[in-house]
PDB file of C-alpha atoms in Angstrom:
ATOM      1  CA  UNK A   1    -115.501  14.732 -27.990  1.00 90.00           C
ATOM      2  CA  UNK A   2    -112.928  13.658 -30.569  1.00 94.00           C
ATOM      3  CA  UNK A   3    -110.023  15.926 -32.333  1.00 96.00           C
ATOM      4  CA  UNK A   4    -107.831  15.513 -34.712  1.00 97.00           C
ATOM      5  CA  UNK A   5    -104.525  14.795 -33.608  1.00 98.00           C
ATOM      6  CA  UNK A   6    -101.009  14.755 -35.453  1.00 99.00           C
ATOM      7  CA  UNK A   7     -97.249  14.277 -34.009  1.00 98.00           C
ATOM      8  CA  UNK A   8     -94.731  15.630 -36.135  1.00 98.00           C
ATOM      9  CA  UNK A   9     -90.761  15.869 -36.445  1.00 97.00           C
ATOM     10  CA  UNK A  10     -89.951  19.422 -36.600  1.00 97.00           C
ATOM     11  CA  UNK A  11     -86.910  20.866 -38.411  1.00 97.00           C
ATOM     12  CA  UNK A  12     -86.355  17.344 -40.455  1.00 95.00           C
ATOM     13  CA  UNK A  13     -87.815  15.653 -42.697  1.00 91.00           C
ATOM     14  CA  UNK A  14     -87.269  12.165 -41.539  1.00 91.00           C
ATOM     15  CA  UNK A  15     -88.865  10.229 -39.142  1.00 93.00           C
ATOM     16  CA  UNK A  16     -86.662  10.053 -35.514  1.00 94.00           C
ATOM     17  CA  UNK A  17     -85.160  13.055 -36.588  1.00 95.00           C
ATOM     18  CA  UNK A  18     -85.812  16.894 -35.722  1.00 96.00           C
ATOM     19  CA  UNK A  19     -88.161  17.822 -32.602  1.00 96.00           C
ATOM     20  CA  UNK A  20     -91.442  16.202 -32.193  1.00 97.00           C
ATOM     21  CA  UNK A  21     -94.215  18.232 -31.606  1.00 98.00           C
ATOM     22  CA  UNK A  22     -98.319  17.135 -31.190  1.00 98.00           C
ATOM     23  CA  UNK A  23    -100.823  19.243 -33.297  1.00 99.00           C
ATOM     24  CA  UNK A  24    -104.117  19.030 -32.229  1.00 98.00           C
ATOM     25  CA  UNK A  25    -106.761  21.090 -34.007  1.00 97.00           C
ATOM     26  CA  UNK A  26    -109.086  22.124 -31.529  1.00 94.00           C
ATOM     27  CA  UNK A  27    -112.719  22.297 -32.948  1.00 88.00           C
ATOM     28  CA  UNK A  28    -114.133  22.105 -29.460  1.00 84.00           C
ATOM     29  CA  UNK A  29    -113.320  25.189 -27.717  1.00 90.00           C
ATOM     30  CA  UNK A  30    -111.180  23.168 -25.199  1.00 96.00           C
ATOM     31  CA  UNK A  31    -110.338  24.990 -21.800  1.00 97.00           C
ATOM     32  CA  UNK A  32    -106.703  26.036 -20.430  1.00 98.00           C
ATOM     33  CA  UNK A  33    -107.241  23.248 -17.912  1.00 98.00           C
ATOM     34  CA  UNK A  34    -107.589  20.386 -20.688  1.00 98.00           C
ATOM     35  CA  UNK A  35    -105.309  21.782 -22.893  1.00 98.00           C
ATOM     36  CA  UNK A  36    -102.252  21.268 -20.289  1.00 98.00           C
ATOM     37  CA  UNK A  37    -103.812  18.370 -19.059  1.00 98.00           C
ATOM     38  CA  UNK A  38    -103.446  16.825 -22.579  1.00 98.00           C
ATOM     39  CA  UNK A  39    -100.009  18.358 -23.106  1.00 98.00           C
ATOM     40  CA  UNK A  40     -98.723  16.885 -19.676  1.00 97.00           C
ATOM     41  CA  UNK A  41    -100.297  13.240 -20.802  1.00 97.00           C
ATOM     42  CA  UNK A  42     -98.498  13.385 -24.035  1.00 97.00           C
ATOM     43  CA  UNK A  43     -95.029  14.348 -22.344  1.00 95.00           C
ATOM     44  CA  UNK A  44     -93.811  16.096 -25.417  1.00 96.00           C
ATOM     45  CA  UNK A  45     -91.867  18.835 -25.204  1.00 94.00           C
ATOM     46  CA  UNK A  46     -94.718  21.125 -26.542  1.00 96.00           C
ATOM     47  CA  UNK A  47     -97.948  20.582 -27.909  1.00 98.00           C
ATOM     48  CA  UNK A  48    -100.034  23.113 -29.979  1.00 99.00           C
ATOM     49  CA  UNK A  49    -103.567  23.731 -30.250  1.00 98.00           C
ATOM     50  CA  UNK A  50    -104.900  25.603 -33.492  1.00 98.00           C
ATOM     51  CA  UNK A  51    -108.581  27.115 -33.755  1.00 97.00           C
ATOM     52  CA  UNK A  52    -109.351  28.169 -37.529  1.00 93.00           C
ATOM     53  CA  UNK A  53    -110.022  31.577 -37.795  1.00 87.00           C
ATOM     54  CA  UNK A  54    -113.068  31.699 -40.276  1.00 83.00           C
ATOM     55  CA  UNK A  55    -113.121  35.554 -40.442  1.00 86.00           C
ATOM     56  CA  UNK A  56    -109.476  35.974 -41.750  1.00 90.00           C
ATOM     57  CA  UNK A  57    -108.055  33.304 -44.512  1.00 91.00           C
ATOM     58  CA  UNK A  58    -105.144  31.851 -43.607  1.00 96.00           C
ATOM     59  CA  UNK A  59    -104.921  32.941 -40.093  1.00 96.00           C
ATOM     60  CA  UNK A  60    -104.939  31.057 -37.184  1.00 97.00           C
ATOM     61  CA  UNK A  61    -105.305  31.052 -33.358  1.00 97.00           C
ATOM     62  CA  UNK A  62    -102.464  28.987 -31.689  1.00 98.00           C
ATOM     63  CA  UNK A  63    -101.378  28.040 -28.221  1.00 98.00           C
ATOM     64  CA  UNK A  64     -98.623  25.854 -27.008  1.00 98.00           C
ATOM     65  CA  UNK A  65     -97.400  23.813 -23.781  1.00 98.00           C
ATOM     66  CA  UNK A  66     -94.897  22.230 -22.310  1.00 96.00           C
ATOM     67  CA  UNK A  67     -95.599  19.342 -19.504  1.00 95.00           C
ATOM     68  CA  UNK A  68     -95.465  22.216 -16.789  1.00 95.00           C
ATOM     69  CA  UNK A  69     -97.213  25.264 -18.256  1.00 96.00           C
ATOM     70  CA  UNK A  70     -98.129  27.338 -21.472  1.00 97.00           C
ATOM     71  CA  UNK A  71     -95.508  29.273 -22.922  1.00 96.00           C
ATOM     72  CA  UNK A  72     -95.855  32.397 -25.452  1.00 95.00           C
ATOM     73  CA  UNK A  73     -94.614  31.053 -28.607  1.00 94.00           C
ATOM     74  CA  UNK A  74     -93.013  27.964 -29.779  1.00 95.00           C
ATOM     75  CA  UNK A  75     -90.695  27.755 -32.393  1.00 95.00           C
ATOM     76  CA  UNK A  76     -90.571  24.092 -33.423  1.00 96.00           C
ATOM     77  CA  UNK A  77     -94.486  23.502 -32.733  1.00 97.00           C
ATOM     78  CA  UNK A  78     -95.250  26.487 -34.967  1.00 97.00           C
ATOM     79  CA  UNK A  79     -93.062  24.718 -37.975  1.00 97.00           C
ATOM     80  CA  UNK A  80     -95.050  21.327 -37.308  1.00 98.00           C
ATOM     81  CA  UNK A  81     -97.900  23.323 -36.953  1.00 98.00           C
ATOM     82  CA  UNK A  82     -98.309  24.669 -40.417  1.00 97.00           C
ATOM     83  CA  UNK A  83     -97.245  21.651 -41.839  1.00 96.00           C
ATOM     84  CA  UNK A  84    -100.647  19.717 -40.275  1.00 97.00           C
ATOM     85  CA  UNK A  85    -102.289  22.954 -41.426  1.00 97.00           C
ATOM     86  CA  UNK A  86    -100.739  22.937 -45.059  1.00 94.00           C
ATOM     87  CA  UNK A  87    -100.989  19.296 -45.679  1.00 94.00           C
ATOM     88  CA  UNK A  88    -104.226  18.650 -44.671  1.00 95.00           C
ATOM     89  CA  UNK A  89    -105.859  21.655 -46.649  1.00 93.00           C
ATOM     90  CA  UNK A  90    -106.246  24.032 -44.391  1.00 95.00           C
ATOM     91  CA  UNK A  91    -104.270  26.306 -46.026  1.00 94.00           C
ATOM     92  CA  UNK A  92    -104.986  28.415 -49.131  1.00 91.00           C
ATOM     93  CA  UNK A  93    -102.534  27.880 -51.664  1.00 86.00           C
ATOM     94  CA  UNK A  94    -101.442  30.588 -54.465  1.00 82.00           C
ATOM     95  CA  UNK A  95     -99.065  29.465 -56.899  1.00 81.00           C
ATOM     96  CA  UNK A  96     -96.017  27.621 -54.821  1.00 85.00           C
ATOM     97  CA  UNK A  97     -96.115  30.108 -52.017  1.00 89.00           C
ATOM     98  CA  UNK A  98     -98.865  30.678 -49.138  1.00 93.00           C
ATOM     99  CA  UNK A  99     -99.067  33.380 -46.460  1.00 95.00           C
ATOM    100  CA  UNK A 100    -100.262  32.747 -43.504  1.00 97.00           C
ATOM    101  CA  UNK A 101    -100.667  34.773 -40.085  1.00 96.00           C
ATOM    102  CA  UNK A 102    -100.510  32.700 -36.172  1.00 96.00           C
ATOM    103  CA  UNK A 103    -102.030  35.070 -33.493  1.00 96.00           C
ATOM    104  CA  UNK A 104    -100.008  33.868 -29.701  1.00 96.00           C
ATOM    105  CA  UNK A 105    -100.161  35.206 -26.417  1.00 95.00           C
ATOM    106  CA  UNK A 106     -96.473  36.697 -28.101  1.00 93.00           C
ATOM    107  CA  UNK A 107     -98.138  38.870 -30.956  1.00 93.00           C
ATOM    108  CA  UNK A 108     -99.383  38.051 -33.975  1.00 94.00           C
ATOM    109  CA  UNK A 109     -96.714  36.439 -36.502  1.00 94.00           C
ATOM    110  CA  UNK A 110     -96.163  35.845 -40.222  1.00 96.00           C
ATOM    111  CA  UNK A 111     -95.568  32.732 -41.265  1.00 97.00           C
ATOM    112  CA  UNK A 112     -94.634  31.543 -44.901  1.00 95.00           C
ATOM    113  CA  UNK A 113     -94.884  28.136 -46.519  1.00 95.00           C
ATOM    114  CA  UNK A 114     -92.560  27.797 -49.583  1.00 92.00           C
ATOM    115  CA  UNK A 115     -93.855  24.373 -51.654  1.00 89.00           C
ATOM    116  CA  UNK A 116     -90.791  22.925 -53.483  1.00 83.00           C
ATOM    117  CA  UNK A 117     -93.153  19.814 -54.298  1.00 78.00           C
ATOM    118  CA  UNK A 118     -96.188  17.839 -53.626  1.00 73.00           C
ATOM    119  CA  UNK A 119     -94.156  16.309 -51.105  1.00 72.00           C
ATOM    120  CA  UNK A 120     -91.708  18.684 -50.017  1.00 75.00           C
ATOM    121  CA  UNK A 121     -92.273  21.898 -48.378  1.00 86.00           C
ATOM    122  CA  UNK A 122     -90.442  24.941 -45.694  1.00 94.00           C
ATOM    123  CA  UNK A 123     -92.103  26.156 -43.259  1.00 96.00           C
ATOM    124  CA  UNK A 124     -90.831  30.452 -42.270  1.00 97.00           C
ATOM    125  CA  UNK A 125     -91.780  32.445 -39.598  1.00 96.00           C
ATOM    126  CA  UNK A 126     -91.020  35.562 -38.709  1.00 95.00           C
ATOM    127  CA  UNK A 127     -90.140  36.017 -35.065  1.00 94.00           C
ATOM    128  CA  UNK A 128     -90.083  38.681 -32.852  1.00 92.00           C
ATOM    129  CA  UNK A 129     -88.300  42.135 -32.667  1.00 94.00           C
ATOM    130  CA  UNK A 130     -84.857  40.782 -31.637  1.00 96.00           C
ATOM    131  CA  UNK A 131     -83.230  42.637 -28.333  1.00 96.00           C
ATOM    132  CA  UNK A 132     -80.300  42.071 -26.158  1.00 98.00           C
ATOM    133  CA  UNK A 133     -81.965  42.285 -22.236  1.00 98.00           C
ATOM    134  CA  UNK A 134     -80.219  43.446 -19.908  1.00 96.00           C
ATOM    135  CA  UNK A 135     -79.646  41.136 -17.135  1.00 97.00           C
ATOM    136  CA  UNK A 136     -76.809  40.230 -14.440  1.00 96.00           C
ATOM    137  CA  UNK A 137     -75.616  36.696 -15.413  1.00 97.00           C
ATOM    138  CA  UNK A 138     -73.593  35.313 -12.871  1.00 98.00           C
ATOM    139  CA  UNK A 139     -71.353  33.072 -15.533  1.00 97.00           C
ATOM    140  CA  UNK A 140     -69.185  31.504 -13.001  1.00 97.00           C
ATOM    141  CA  UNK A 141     -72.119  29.658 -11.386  1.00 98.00           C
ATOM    142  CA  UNK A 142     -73.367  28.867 -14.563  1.00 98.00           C
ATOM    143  CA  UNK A 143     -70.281  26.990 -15.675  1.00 98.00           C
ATOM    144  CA  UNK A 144     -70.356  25.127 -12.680  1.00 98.00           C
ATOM    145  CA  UNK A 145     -74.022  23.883 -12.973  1.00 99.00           C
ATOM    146  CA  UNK A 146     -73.487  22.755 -16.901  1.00 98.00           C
ATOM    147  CA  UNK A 147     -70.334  21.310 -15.448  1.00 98.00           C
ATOM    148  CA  UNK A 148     -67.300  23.124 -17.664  1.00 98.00           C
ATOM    149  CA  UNK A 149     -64.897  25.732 -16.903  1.00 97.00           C
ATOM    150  CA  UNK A 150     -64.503  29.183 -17.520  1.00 97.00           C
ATOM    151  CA  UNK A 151     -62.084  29.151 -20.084  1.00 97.00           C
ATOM    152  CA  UNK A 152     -64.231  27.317 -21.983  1.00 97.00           C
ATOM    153  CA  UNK A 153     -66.407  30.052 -22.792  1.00 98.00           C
ATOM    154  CA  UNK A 154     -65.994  32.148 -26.111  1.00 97.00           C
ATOM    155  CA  UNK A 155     -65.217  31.954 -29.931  1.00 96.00           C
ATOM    156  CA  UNK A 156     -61.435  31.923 -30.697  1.00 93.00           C
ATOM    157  CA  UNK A 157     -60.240  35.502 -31.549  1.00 93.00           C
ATOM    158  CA  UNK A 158     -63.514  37.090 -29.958  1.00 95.00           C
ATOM    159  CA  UNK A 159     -64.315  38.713 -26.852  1.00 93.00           C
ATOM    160  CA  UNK A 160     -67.898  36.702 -25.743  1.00 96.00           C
ATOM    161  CA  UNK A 161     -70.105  36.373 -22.911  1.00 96.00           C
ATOM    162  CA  UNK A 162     -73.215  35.253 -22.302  1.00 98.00           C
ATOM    163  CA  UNK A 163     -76.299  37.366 -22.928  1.00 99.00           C
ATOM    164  CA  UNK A 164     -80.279  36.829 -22.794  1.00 99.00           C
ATOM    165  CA  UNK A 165     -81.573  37.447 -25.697  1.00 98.00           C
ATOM    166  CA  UNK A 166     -85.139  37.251 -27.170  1.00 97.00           C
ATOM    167  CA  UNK A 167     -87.282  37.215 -30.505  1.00 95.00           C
ATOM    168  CA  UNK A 168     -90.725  36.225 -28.583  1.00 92.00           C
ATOM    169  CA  UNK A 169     -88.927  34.025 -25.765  1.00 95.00           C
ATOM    170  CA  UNK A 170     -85.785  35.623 -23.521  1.00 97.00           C
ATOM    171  CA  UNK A 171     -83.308  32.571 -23.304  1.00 98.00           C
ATOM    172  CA  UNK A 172     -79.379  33.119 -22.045  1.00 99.00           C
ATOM    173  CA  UNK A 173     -77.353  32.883 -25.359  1.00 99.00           C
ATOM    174  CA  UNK A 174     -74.205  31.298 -24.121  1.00 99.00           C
ATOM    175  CA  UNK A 175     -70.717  30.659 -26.149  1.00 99.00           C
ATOM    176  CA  UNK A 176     -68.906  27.634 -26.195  1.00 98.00           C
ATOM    177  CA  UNK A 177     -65.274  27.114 -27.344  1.00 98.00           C
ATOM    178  CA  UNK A 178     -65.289  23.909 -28.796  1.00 98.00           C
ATOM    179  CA  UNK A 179     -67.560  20.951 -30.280  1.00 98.00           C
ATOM    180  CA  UNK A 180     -66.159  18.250 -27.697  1.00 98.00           C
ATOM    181  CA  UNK A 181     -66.841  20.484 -24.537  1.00 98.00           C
ATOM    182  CA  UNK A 182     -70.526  21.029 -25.714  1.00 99.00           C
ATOM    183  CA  UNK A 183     -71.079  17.283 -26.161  1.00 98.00           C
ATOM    184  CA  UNK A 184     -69.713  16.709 -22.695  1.00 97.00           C
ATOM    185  CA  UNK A 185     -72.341  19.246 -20.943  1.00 98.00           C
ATOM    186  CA  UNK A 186     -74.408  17.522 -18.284  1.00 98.00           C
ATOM    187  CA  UNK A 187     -76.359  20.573 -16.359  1.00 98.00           C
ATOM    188  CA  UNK A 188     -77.287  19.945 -13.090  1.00 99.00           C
ATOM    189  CA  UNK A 189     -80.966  20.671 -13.932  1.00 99.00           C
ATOM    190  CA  UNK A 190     -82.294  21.723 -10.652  1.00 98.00           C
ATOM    191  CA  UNK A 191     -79.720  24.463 -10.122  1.00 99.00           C
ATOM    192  CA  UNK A 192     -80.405  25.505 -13.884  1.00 99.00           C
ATOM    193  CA  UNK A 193     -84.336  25.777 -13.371  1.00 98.00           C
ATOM    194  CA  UNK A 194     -83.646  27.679  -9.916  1.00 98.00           C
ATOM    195  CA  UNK A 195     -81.272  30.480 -12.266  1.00 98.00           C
ATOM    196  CA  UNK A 196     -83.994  30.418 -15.130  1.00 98.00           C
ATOM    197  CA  UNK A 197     -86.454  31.406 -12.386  1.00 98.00           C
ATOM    198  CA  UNK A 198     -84.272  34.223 -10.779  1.00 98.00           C
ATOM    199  CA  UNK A 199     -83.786  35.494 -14.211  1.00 98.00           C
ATOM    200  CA  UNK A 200     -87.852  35.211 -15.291  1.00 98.00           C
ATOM    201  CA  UNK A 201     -86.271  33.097 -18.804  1.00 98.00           C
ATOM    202  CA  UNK A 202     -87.213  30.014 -20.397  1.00 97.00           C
ATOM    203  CA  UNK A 203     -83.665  28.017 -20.634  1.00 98.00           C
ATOM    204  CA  UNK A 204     -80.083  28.333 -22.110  1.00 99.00           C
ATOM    205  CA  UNK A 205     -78.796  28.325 -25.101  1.00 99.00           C
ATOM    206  CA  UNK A 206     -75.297  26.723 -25.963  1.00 99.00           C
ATOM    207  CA  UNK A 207     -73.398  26.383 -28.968  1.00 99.00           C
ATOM    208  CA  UNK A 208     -70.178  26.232 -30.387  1.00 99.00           C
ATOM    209  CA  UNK A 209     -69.010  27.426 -34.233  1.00 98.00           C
ATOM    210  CA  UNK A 210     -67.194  23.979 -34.174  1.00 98.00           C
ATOM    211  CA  UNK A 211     -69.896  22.230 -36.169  1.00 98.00           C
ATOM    212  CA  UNK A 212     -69.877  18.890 -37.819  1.00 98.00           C
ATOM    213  CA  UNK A 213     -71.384  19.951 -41.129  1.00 96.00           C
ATOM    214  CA  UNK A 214     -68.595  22.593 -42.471  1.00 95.00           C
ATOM    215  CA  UNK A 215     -72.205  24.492 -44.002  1.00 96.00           C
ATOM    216  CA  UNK A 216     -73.227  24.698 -40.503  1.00 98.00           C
ATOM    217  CA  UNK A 217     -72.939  27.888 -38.653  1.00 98.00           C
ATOM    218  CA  UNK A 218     -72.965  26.498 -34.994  1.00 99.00           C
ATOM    219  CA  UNK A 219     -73.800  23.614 -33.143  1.00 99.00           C
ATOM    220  CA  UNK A 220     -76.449  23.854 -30.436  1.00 99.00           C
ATOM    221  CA  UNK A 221     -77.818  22.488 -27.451  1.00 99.00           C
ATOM    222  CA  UNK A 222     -80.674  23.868 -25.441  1.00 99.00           C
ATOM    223  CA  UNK A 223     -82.046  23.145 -22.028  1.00 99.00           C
ATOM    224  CA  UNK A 224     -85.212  24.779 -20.356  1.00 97.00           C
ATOM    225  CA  UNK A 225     -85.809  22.512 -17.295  1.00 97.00           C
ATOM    226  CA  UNK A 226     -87.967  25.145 -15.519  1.00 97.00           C
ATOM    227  CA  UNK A 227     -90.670  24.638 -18.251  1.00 95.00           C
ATOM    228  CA  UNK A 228     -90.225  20.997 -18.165  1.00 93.00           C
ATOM    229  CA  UNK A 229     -87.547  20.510 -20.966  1.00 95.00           C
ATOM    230  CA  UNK A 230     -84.284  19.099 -20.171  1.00 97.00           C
ATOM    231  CA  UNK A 231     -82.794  19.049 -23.178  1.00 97.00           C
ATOM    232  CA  UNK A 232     -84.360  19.879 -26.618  1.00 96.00           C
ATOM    233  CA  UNK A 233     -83.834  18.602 -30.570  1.00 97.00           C
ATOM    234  CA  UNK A 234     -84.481  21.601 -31.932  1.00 97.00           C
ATOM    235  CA  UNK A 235     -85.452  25.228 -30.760  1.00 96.00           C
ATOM    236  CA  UNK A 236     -86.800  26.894 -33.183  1.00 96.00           C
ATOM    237  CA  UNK A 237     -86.892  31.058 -30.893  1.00 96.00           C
ATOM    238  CA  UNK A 238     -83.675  30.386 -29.689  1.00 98.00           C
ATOM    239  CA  UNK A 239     -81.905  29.997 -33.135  1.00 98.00           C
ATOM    240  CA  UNK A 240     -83.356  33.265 -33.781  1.00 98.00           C
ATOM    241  CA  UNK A 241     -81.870  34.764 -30.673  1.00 98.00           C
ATOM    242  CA  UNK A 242     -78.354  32.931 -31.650  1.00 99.00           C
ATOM    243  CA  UNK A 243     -78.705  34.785 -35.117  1.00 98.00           C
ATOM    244  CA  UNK A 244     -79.240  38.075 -33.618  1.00 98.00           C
ATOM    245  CA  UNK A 245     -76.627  37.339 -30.786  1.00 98.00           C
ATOM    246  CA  UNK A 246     -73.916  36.169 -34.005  1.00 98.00           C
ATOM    247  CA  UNK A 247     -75.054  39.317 -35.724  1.00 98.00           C
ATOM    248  CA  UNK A 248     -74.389  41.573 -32.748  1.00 97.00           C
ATOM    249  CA  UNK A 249     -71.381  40.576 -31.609  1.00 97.00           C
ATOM    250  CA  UNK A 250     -69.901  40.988 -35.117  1.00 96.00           C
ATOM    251  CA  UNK A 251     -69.182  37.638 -35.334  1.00 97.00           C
ATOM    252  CA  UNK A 252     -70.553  38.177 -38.867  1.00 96.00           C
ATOM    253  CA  UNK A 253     -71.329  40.906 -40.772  1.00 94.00           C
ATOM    254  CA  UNK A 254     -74.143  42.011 -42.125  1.00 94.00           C
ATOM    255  CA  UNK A 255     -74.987  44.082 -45.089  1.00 90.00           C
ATOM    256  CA  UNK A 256     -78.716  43.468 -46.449  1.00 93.00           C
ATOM    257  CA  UNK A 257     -79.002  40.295 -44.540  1.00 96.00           C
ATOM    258  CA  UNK A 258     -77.680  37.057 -43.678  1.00 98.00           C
ATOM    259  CA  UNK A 259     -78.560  33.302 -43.653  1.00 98.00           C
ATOM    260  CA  UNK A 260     -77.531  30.771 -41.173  1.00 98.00           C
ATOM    261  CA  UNK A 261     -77.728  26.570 -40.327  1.00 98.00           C
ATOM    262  CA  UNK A 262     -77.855  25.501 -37.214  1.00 98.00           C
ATOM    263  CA  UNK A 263     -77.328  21.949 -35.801  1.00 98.00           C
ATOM    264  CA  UNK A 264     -79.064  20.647 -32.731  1.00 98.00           C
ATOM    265  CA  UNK A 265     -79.765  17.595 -31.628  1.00 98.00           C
ATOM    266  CA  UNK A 266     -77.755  15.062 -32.630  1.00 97.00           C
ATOM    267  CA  UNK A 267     -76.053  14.153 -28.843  1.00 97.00           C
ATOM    268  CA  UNK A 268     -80.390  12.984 -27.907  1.00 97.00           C
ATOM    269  CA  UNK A 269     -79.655  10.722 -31.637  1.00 97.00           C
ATOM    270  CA  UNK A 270     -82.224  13.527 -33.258  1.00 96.00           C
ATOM    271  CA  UNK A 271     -80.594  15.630 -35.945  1.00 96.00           C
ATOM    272  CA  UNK A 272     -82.279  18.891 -36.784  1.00 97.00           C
ATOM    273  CA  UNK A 273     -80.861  21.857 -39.091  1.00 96.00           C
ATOM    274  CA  UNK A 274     -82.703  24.998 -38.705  1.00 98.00           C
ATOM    275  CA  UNK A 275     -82.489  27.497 -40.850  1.00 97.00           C
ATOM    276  CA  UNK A 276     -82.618  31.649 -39.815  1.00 98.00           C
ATOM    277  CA  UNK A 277     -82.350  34.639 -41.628  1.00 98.00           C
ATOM    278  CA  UNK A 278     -82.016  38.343 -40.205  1.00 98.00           C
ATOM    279  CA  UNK A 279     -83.024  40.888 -42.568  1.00 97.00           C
ATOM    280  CA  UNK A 280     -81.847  44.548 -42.209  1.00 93.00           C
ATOM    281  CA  UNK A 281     -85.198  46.620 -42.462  1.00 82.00           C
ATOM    282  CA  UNK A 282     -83.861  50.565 -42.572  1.00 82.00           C
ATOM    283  CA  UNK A 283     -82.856  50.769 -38.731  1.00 81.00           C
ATOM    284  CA  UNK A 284     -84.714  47.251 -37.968  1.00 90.00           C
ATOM    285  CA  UNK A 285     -83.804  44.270 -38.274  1.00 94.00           C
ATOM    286  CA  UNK A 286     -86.092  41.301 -38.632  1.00 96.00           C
ATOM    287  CA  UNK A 287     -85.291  37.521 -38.007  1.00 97.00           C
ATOM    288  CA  UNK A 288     -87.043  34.401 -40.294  1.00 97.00           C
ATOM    289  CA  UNK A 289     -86.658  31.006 -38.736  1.00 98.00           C
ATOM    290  CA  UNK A 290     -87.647  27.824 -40.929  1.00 97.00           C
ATOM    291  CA  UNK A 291     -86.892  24.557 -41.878  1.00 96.00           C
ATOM    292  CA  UNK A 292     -88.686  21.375 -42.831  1.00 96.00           C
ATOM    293  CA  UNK A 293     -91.286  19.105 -41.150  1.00 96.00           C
ATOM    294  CA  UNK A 294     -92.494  15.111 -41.274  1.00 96.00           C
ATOM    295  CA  UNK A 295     -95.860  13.850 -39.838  1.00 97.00           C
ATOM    296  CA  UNK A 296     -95.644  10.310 -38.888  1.00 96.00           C
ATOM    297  CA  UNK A 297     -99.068  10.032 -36.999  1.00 97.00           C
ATOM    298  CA  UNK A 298    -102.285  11.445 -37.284  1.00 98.00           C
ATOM    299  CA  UNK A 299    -104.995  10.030 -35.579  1.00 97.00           C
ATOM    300  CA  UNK A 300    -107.875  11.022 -33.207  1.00 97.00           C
ATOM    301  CA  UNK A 301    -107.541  12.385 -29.449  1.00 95.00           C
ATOM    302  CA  UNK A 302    -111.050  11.357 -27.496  1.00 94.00           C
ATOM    303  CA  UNK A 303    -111.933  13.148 -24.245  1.00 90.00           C
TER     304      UNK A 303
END
């Protein structure tokens, strides 16, 4: 059995940048069993696998893993998805703009692909309805497993504290003062997994508005050890969530709707800017993620 294989930089378009994800396009009706066998072989933080739905143009069947397990949705393996999917003409094309649909154990989702050039395209997709969950977060311990103190938690001139949030994927949303403090985070990841598990989420978000592009909104950092992820590059649900969470909390306003950049990655030496916008939909709100992607091997996966 062979399949067509692709790893992929998500949210950059340079290689060693962004967050790599594998793509395999699964033409052989693999089972749950080899699909996380092959994602735990290829020790990436997740790996999709995309069936072509040949009743439905443009939509397609999608399922990602981590190392440990399959989770819902994937933010950063959906961008590098549609870029193996776009580039290599799966895709129907109209004009400089396609529309696509992914169908996850998460819902079905929309996903856009705006073509600047031959070479140069964004990949959108719109996430899930945004919500602030309700659960007890015991912030003290946390502070003491990522290894800062209490004070250190906030923005300047707001009232903050950490909340889970989710748009497909609950994750704690969690403030941090300043840039240098969010470099020097070092989670004890055992203890971390052990809270994500109390809490049934995937990881924690941190970020600070201390960014070091003054067009960035925050900087981030995001680690989900219980699913096998220590630290990511770039999280593609979770910058949704942080919109929402900015939104909110009135850290910005919003009239029609708002844009944001996020930074993340660049302590693992892989920049990534992801892009979000939440859109005010009559008493709704909806929440776009996107940003660009790079192949840098394609190849064949035998089993």
């Amino acid at each position: 059995m062979e399949l067509k294989i692709f790893y992929v930089e998500a949210f950059s378009d340079k290689i060693f940048g962004g967050n790599t994800a594998a793509v395999v396009i699964d033409d052989a009706q693999l089972s749950t069993h080899q699909m996380q066998k092959i994602a735990c072989q290829l020790k990436l933080s997740e790996t999709a696998f995309v069936k072509i739905d040949t009743n439905e143009k443009n939509n397609f069947i999608v399922r990602f893993f981590t190392p440990l397990q399959e989770v819902d949705l994937c933010g950063h393996a959906t961008i590098a998805t549609f870029e193996v999917l776009y580039k290599n003409g799966y895709i129907d094309i109209e004009g400089r703009n396609a529309n696509c649909s992914q169908i996850t154990k998460a819902g079905k989702f929309e996903v856009q692909i705006e073509i600047e050039d031959e070479n140069t395209s964004k990949i959108v997709m719109l996430q899930g309805d945004p919500r602030i969950v309700n659960k007890n977060i015991d912030t003290d311990k946390l502070c003491s497993i990522l290894g800062i103190d209490i004070k250190d938690i906030g923005i300047d001139g707001f009232h903050l504290t950490p909340q889970v949030v989710t748009t497909g994927l609950e994750d704690i949303i969690f403030p941090v003062k300043k840039l240098e403090v969010l470099k020097e985070i070092k989670p004890n990841m055992n203890k971390l997994a052990d809270v994500c598990r109390e809490l049934d989420i995937i990881g924690i978000h941190c970020f600070t508005t201390e960014t070091l592009d003054s067009g960035a909104h925050a900087h981030c950092r995001n680690f989900a050890p219980l699913v096998g992820i220590n630290e990511e590059a770039a999280t593609g649900t979770s910058s949704g969530a942080l919109a929402y969470y900015l939104i909110e909390n009135n850290i910005y306003p919003l009239s029609n709707s708002r844009s944001f950049t996020f930074e993340q990655g660049f302590v693992m030496n892989r920049p990534s800017r992801i892009h979000a916008t939440i859109i005010k939909d009559h008493l709704h709100k909806k929440i776009y993620v996107g940003g660009q992607a790079k192949i840098f091997i394609s190849g064949v996966l035998s089993l």
